[in-house]
Amino acid sequence: MQTTAILVIFGLIVLASLIAAPRKATVEGFFGGAGAEGRAPGLWTLVLSQVTTWIFARSLMNSAILGYFYGIWGVLAYAAYYGSFLTGGYVVGLLRAQGAGSVQDWLGDHFGGAGTTCYNLVIALRLLSEVFANLLVVGLIFAAALPEMGFAREASILIVAGLGLAYSAWGGLSAALRTDVLQMLVFLVVFAVAFVALITSPGFSIGAVLTAEGASGAWNGKILLLVAFLQVFSYPIHDPVMMDRGFLADRATTRASFLHAFWISVLCILGFGFFGIEAALQGAEYEAELLGTWAQMFPAWVFTALMISLLVSALSTLDSALASSARLMVDELGIASRSLAGGRMAMVLFMVSGAALTLWGNQSLFDAVAVSGTASLFLTPVMIVGLVMRRRVPLWAYVVSFAAAMTGAFAYFQRGVIFDGSALGEWHKYEQLLAICVVVLLIGFAAVLAGARRVE
């Protein structure tokens, strides 16, 4: 009955998304998000789209898992990444004030083709990780809901990938914006029901949740909070889904959308983290990314609501990631023509590649955040000195900062091999991540400040 409910409700949401997608696709709507009359999206369309594409399935699971292991500090650490709406909105405002139409515009003006190539490489990896991670959560959910079906994980990934691609490829960014609103409203209602059930359940204590140290202690949650503070300036800049939405409406509407998206997202992430903390407080065993744990902890209808929340957030992120993938391949890289066919080919490429990665067997959810966040750190010294302080940064300093960040990301990804036998090898992976981030930023700032010159 529980599995049937998940399948039926999710099927209805997919059907509603197909209906909500624009009936007529245009090139400007596909790549620029314009409505049927050519109008820019309104405030709450932008807000709900920003929120639903950032509280995606991977983020919700990460928040809950970090809450389980590190208590409230783990949840606060992940919520700190959502300060990206504040830093991202600030960067977008500066870019637009200086006449740039995108991050690539500004980088191209200051560093030429090398600047945009480095940046586009990082955001291509980011988009691929978005598709991979959200399909991965879909597979985990259906594997937990249909344990008797050995192929449930693979089948669900392929089916959801196909359905998400169908309506995304029809309308592009305009379809993503319209369906984001629908999907976010459904998510808020379903998640609110589950959250109320949690806080009103017998034995729940808000005081215990807010002081919980998790199943593994709070220390590494505090370390991760420091990592988030180091990455929160550059993290939104390397996220094309957020950056693309920073140039769709007028500056006042855009500024307000980032502020509203910040507080709504933080509340959702904190709320979902409570489910992970509560699992640890009850002494529940950690099973299958917490999905198996929740199935045993909560009534069937609460578990169903949580699964629907995750599935909706996964679907809403997939369409936005695909829309940004099309813009990257067509508008920025020029690999395909600026046509509906060109954009759709780019979407197919990213969806197939992301699905292939999930079937390959990698199941690390937070590592994708840590690696891409570390890779994005090259932007922090460059943008602070070049954009905020308005100094001229030489290309060699940009390249040094980029190389340091990519080396750091690779070092974290291969930490088991690189740090084996060294003093760092005895540290927890988040302590290693903090050390890598500090070194990357020191190298980046040293190079940028050494080469920066005042603009005459």
Short mmCIF file of N, CA and C in Angstrom, two decimals, residues 10 64 237 366 413 422:
data_model
loop_
_atom_site.label_atom_id
_atom_site.label_comp_id
_atom_site.label_asym_id
_atom_site.label_seq_id
_atom_site.Cartn_x
_atom_site.Cartn_y
_atom_site.Cartn_z
N PHE A 10 3.62 10.20 -7.06
CA PHE A 10 4.72 10.72 -7.88
C PHE A 10 4.33 10.73 -9.36
N ALA A 64 19.90 15.52 6.45
CA ALA A 64 19.43 14.50 7.38
C ALA A 64 20.58 13.59 7.84
N ILE A 237 28.70 31.01 -7.15
CA ILE A 237 29.18 31.52 -8.44
C ILE A 237 29.42 30.38 -9.41
N PHE A 366 27.64 13.43 -0.24
CA PHE A 366 28.27 14.68 0.16
C PHE A 366 29.59 14.92 -0.58
N PHE A 413 39.17 14.13 -3.47
CA PHE A 413 38.51 12.99 -4.12
C PHE A 413 39.35 11.72 -3.98
N SER A 422 50.60 9.32 5.59
CA SER A 422 51.04 10.63 6.08
C SER A 422 50.26 10.99 7.34
#
